[in-house]
Coordinates of C-alpha atoms in Angstrom, one line a residue:
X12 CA 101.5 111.9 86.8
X13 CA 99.7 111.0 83.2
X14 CA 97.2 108.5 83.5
X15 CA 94.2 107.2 81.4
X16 CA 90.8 107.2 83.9
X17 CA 87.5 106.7 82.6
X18 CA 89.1 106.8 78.9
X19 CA 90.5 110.4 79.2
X20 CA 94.1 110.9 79.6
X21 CA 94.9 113.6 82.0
X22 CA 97.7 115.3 84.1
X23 CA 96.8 115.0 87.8
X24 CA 98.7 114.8 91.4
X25 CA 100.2 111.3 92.4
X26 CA 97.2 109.3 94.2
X27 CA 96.9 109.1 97.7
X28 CA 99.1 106.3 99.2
X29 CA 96.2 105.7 101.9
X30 CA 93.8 105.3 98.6
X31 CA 95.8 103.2 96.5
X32 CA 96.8 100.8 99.6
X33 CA 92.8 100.4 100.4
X34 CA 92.9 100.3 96.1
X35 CA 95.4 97.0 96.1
X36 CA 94.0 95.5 99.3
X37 CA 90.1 95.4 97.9
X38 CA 91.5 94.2 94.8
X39 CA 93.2 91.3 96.5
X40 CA 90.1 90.9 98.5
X41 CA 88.0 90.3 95.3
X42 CA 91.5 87.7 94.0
X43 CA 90.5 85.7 97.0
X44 CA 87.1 85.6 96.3
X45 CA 86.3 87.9 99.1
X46 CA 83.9 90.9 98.0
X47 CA 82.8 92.0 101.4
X48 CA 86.1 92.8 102.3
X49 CA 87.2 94.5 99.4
X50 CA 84.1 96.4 99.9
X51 CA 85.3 97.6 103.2
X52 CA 88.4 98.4 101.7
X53 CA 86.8 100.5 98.2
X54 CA 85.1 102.9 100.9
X55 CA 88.8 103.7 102.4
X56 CA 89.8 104.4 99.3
X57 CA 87.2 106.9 98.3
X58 CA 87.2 108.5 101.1
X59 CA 90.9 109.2 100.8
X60 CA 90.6 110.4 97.6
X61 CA 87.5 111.5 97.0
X62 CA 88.1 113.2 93.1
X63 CA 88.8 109.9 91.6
X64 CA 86.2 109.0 89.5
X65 CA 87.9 105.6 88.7
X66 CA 87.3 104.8 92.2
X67 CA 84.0 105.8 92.8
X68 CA 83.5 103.4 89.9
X69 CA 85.2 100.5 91.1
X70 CA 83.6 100.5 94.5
X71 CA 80.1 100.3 92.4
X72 CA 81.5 97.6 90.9
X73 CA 82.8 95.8 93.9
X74 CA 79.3 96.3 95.7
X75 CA 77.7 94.9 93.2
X76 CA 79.8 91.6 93.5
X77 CA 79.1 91.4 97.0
X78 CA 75.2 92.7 96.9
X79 CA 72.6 93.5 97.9
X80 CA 71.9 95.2 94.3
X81 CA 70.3 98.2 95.5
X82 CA 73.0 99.4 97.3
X83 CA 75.2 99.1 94.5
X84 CA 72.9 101.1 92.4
X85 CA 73.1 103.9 95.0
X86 CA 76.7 103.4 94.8
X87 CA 77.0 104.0 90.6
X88 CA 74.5 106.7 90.7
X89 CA 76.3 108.5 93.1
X90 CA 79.7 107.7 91.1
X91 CA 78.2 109.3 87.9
X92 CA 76.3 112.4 89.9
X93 CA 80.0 113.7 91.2
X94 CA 82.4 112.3 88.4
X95 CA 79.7 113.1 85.5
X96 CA 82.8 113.1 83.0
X97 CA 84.2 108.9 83.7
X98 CA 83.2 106.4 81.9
X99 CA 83.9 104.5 84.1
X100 CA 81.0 105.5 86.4
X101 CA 78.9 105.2 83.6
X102 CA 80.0 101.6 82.7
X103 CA 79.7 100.6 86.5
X104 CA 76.1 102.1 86.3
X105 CA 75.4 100.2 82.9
X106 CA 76.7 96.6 84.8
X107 CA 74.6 97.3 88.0
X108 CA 70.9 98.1 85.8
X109 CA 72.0 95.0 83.8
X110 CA 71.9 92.7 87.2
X111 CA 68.5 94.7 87.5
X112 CA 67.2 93.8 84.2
X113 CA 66.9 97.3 83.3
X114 CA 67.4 97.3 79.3
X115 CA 66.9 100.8 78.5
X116 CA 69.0 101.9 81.4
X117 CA 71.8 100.0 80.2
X118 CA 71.5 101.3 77.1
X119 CA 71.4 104.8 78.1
X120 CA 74.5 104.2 80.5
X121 CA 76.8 102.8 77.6
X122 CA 75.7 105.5 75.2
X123 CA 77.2 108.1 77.5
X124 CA 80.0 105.8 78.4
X125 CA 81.0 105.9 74.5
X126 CA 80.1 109.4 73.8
X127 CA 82.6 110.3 76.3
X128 CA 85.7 107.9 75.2
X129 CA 84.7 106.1 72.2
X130 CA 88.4 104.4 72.1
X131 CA 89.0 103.4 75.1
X132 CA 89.5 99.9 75.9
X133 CA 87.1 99.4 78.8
X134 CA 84.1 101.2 77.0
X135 CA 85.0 99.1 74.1
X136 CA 84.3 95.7 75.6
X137 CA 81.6 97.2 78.0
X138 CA 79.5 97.7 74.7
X139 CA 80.5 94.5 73.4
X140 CA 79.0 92.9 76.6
X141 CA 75.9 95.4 76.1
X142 CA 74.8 93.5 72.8
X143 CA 75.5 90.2 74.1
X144 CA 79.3 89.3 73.1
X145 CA 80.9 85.9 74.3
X146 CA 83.8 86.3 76.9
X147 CA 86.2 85.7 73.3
X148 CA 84.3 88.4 71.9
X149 CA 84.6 90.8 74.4
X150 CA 88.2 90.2 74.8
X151 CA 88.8 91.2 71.1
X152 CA 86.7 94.5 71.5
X153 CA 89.0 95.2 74.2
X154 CA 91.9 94.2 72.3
X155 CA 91.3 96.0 69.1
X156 CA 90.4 99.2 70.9
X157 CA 92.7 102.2 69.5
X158 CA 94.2 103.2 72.7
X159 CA 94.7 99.6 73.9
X160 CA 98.0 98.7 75.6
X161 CA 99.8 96.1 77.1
X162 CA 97.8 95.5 79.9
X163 CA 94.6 95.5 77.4
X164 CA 96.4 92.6 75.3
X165 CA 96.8 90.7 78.7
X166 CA 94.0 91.0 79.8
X167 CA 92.3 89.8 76.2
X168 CA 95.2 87.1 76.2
X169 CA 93.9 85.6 79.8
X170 CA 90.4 86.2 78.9
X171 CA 91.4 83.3 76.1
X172 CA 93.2 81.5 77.9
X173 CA 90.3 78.2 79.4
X174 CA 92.1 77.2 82.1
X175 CA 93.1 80.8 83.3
X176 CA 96.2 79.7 85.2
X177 CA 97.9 83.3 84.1
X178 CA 94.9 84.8 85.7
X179 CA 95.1 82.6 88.8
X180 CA 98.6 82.5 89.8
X181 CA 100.3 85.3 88.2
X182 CA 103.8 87.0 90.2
X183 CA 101.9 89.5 91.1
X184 CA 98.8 88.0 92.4
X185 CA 101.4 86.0 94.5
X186 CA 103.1 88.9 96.0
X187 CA 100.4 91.0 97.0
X188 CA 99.0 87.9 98.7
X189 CA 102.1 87.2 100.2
X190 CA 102.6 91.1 101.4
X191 CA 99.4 91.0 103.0
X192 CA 100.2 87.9 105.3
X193 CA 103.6 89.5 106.0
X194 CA 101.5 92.7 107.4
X195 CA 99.3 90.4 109.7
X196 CA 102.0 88.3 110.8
X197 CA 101.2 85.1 109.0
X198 CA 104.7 83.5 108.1
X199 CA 104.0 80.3 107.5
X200 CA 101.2 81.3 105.1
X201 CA 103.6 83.7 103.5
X202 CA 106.0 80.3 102.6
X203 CA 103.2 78.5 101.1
X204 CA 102.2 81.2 99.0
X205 CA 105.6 81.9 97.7
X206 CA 107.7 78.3 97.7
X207 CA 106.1 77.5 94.2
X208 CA 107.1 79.9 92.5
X209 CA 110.8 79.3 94.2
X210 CA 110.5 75.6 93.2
X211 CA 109.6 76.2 89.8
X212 CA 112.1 78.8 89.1
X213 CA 115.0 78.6 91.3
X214 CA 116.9 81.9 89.8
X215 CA 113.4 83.9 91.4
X216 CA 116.3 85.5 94.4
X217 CA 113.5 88.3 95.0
X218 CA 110.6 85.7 96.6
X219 CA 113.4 83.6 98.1
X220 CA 114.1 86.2 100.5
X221 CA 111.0 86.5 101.0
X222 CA 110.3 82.6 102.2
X223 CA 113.6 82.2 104.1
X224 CA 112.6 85.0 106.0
X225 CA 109.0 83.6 106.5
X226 CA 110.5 80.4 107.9
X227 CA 113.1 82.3 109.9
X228 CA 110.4 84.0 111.5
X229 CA 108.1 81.4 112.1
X230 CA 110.6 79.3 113.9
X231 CA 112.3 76.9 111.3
X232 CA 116.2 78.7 111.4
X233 CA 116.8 75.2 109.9
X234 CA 114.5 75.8 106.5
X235 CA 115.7 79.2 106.5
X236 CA 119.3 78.2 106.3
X237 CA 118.7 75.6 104.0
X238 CA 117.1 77.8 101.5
X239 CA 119.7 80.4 102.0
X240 CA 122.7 78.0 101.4
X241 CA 120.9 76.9 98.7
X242 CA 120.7 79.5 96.3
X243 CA 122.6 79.4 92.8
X244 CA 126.1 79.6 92.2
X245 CA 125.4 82.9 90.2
X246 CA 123.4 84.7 92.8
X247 CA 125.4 88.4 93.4
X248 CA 127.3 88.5 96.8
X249 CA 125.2 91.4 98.4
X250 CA 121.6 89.1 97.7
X251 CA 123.8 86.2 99.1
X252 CA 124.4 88.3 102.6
X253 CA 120.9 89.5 102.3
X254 CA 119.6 86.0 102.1
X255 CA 122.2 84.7 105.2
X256 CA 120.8 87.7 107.3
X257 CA 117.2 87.0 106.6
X258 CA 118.0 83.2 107.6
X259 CA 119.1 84.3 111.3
X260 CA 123.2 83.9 110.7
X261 CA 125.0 87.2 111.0
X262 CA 128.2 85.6 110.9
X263 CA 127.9 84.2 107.5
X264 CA 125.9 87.5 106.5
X265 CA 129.0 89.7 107.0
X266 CA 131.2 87.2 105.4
X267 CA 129.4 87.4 101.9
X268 CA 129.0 91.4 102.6
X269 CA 133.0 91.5 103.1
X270 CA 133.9 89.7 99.8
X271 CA 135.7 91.6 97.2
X272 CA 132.8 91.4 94.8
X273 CA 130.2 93.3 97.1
X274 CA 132.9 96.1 98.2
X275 CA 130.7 99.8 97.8
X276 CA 127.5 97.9 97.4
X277 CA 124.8 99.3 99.4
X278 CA 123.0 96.3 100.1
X279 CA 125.8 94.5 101.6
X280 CA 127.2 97.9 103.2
X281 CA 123.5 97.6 104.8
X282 CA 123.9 94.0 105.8
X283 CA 127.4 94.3 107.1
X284 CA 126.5 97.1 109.5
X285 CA 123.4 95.3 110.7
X286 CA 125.6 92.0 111.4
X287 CA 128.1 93.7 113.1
X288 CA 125.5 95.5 115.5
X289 CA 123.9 91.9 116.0
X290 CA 127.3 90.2 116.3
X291 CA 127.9 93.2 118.9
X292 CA 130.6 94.8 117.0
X293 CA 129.1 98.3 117.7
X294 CA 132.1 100.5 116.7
X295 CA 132.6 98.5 113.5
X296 CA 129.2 99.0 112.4
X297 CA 128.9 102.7 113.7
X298 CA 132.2 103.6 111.7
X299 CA 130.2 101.5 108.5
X300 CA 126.8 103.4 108.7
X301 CA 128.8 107.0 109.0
X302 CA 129.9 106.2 105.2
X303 CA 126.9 106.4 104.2
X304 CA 126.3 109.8 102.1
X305 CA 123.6 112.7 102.6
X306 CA 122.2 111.4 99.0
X307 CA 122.5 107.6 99.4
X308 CA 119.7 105.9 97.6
X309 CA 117.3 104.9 99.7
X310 CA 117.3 101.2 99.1
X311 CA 119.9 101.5 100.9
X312 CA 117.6 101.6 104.2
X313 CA 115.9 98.4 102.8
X314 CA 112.7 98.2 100.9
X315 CA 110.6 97.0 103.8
X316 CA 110.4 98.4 107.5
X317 CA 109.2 96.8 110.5
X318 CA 110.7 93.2 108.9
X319 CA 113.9 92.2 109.0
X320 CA 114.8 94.1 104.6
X321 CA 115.0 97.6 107.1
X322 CA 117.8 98.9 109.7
X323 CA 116.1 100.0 112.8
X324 CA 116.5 103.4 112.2
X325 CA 114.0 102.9 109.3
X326 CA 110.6 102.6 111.3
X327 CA 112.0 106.2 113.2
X328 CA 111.9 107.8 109.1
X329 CA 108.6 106.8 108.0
X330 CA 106.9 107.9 110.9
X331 CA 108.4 111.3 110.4
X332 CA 106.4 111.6 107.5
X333 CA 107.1 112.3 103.8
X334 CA 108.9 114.1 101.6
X335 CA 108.8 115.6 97.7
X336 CA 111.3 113.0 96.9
X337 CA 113.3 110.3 99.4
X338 CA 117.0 112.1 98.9
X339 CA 117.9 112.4 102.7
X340 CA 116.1 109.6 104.0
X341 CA 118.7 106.8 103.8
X342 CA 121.1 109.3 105.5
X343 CA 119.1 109.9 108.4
X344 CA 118.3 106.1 108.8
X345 CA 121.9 105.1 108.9
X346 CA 122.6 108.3 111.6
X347 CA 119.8 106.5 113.5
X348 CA 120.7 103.2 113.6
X349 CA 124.0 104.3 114.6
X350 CA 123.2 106.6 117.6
X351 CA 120.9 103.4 118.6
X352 CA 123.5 101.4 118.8
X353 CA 126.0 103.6 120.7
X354 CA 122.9 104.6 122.9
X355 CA 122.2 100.8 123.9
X356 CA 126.2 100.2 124.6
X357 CA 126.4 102.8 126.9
X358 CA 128.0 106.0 124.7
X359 CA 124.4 108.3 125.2
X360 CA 126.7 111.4 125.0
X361 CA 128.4 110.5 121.8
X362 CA 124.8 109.1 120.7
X363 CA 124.0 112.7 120.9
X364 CA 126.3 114.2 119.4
X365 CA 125.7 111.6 116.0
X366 CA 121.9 113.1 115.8
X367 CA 123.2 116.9 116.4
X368 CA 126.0 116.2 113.6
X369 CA 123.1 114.8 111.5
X370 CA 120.8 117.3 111.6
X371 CA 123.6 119.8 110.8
X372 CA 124.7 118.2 107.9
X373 CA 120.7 118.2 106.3
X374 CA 120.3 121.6 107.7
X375 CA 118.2 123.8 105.0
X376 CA 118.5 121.3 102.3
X377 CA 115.3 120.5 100.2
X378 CA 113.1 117.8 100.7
X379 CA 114.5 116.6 103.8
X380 CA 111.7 117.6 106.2
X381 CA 110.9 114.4 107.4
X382 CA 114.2 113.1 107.4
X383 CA 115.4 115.8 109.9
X384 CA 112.5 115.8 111.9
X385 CA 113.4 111.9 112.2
X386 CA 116.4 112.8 113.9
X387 CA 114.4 115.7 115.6
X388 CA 112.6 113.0 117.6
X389 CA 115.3 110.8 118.1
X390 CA 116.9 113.9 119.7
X391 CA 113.7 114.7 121.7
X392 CA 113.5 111.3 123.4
X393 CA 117.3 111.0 124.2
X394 CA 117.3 114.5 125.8
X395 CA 114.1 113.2 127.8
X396 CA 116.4 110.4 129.7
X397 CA 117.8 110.9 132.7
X398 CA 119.9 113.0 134.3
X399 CA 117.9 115.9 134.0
X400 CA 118.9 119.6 133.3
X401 CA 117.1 122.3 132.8
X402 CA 119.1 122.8 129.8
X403 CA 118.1 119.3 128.3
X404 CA 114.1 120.6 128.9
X405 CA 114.6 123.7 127.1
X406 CA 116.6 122.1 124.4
X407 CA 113.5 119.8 123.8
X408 CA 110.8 122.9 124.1
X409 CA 113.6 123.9 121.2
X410 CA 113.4 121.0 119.1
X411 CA 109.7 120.0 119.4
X412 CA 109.0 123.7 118.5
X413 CA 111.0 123.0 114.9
X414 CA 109.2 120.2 113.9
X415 CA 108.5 120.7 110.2
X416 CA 105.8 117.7 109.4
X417 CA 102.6 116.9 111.1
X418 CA 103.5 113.7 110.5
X419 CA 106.5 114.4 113.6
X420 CA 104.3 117.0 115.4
X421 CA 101.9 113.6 115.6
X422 CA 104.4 111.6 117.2
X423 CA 105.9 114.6 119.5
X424 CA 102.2 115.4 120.7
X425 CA 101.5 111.5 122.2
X426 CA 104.3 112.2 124.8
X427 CA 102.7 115.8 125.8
X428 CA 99.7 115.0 125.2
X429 CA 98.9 117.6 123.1
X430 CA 95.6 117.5 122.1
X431 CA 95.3 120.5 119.7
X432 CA 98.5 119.2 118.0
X433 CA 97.1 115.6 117.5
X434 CA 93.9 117.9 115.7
X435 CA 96.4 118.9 113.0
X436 CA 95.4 117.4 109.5
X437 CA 98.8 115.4 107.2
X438 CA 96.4 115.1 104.4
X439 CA 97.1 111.3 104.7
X440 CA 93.8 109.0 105.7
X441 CA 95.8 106.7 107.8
X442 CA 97.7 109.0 110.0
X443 CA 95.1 111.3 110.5
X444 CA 93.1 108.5 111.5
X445 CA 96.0 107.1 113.6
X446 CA 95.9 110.9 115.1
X447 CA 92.2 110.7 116.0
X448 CA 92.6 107.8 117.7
X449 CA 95.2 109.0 120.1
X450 CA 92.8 111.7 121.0
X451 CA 90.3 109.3 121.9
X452 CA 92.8 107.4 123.8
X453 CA 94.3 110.6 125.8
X454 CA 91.6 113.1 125.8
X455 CA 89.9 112.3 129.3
X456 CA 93.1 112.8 131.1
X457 CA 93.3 116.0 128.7
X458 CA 90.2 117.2 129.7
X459 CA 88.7 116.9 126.3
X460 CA 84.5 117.2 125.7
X461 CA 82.6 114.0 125.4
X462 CA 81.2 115.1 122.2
X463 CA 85.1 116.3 120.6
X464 CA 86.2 112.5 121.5
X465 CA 83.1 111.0 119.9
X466 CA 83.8 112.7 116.5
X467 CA 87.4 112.1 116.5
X468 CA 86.6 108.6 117.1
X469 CA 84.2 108.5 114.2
X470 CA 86.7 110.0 111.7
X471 CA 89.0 107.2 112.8
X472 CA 86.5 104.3 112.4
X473 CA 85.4 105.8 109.0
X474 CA 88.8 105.4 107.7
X475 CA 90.0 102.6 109.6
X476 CA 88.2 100.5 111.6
X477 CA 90.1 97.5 111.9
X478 CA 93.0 98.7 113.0
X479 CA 94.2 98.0 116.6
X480 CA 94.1 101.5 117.7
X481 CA 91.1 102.4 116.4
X482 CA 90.2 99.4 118.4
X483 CA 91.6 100.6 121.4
X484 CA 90.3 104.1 120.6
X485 CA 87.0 102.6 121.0
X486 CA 87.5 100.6 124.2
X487 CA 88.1 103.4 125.7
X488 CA 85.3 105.7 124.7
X489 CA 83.0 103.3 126.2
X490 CA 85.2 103.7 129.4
X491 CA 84.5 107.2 129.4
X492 CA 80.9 107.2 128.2
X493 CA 80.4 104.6 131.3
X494 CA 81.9 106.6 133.6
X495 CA 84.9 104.3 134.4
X496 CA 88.4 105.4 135.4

């Protein structure tokens, strides 16, 4: 990807999902007024990506908002001793000896700042700040720069702007806020968040969905519906199922998916297969998901897992791990779903058979790694039910051996507890700290040192330390370290 950091524009790798996540969540944090946690959050993110000078400098930045000021010192010295090259660093250093009252220190820092990208627009109102500039001032520095873009002219355009309400309450402020209170299971937050901006424009069909299903799921079917039956007279047939199926009413749901005008639309090929499984149509909706090509894009899947956007095959793909490019993915998902389905009406054989027809079809084909060893797993745990051959074991010996993604070998290793499997690094912060957990979690029964479960347990506290199975990671280290069963 090309991107401008620190005022140079360079060719690098795509960032680290785990780092911009911790990225967009501190920066929410800090919307919210809320600099301890987006603190918590900037360390994530460095620690994922460790080469990004841009984030070294933000976290400075963030630590200085939150204080005490000394640490935040440590923080931009360190940001400009390993990314010597951003200015970025160097303006996060300059901010941090101004709160200090360190003149000549700020000077110094801005001088290297602007040696290094004299154009840019950051550096550009940094200096401006530097020698004293009002907030209008500033705003024009940044503005004027020679490599100022869009997002420079709207950020000198709010800057300007007294009462700040395109600051305050932009869309996107609004969604990220709203996507964080989805994640924690907040639905009733997630509707106040988003019903204004519904109110004031009601052709905004994207964060509709998003509030009828808030109020579905919070236990108002009523709202829900009412919002759903509500939408406009122009709203496309496929959003129109979407919104019914959100609302709790698969019946109306396949009746807008079946009209003439959303015939070969993916969304409403989605919905109508998910409605007919809920509605307990299961051949109708297994003979509606085996349409559904190798290459299909992956919207089709839905753009959410976990929620009610995404099949249930979904959450089975993205814990398989990830590809070069998602060309395979929706395929698998819609296999998934169906052998699901078949498997919870009785039909386990021909359930079977769907996954072994699957993974033939995506056999050697590139990027589809994760999205075979998806169906892999599937495979794995099917084969694992009763009645039990000695065939079915070696099959799964087979299967688990052909795993292509640490991101599956992960998920294979929890039922075998597989210790040295678990040990194997995805290169993604999250699941590696998700992996280090589980070893925690299993390792006593596995037989593992004291001192192995006490570092994998630090890794995954370093990374994430909120998160319930780091948690439970740590519940029961102390069970071990006590001596308890």
């Amino acid at each position: 990807m090309r991107e401008r950091v620190g005022g140079a524009m360079r060719l690098r790798a795509y960032a680290s999902p785990s780092a911009y996540e911790a990225y967009l969540r501190a920066e929410l944090a800090m919307a919210r007024g809320d600099p301890a946690a987006a603190a918590a959050q900037m360390e994530l993110a460095v620690i994922a990506d460790p080469a990004d000078g841009f984030l070294a400098a933000r976290r400075a930045e963030v630590l200085l908002a939150r204080g005490p000021l000394a640490e935040a010192l440590r923080a931009a010295e360190e940001a400009t001793r390993q990314h010597p090259a951003s200015a970025a660093a160097w303006i996060a250093l300059g901010e941090t000896r101004r709160a200090l009252g360190d003149a000549d220190g700020v000077a110094e820092a801005m001088q290297r700042a602007a040696a290094l990208a004299p154009d840019d627009p950051d550096v550009r109102a940094a200096v401006s700040a530097q020698h004293g500039g009002s907030d209008a001032q500033v705003a024009r520095a940044r503005r004027g720069a020679p490599e100022a873009r869009h997002g420079d002219q709207n950020l000198a355009r709010h800057a300007l702007d007294p009462r700040g309400e395109g600051r305050r309450w932009s869309v996107t402020r609004r969604r990220l806020l709203a996507a964080e209170l989805r994640a924690r299971g907040d639905w009733a937050a997630v509707d106040r968040t988003l019903t204004p901006g519904v109110l004031a424009d009601p052709t905004n069909v994207q964060d509709r969905e998003a509030v009828i299903e808030a109020r579905a799921r919070d236990g108002r079917p009523r709202d829900a519906a009412a919002l759903a039956g509500g939408l406009p007279a122009a709203t496309p047939a496929p959003r129109r199922a979407l919104a019914w199926w959100l609302a709790g009413d698969p019946a109306r749901a396949a009746s807008a998916a079946m009209s003439p005008e959303a015939a070969e639309d993916p969304m409403a090929a989605r919905v109508h297969a998910q409605a007919l499984g809920a509605q307990g149509d299961v051949a109708g909706a297994v003979a509606l998901l085996a349409t559904v090509p190798p290459e299909a894009p992956w919207q089709w899947a839905g753009e959410l897992s976990g929620d009610g956007w995404g099949l249930p095959g979904r959450d089975r793909v993205d814990a398989a791990g990830h590809d070069v490019s998602n060309r395979y993915r929706a395929f698998a998902c819609a296999r998934l779903t169906a052998a699901d389905l078949l498997a919870r009406g009785g039909h386990s054989a021909l359930a079977e058979a769907v996954l072994r027809a699957a993974l033939e079809v995506l056999a050697g084909r590139p990027d589809g790694a994760a999205s075979r060893d998806a169906l892999r797993l599937a495979l794995i745990e099917r084969l694992a039910l009763p009645p039990a051959r000695d065939d079915r074991a070696a099959e799964r010996v087979t299967l688990r051996g052909a795993l292509e993604t640490v991101w599956a070998r992960h998920r294979a290793a929890l039922g075998a507890r597989d210790l040295a499997a678990l040990q194997q690094r995805s290169g993604d912060a999250r699941e590696d700290a998700a992996a280090d957990a589980w070893i925690v979690i299993l390792g006593r029964d596995a037989g593992a040192p004291q001192e192995e479960l006490r570092a994998a347990l630090a890794r995954a506290e370093r990374v994430a330390p909120d998160s319930p199975l780091t948690r439970r990671a740590r519940a029961r280290f102390d069970e071990v370290a006590r001596g308890a069963p």
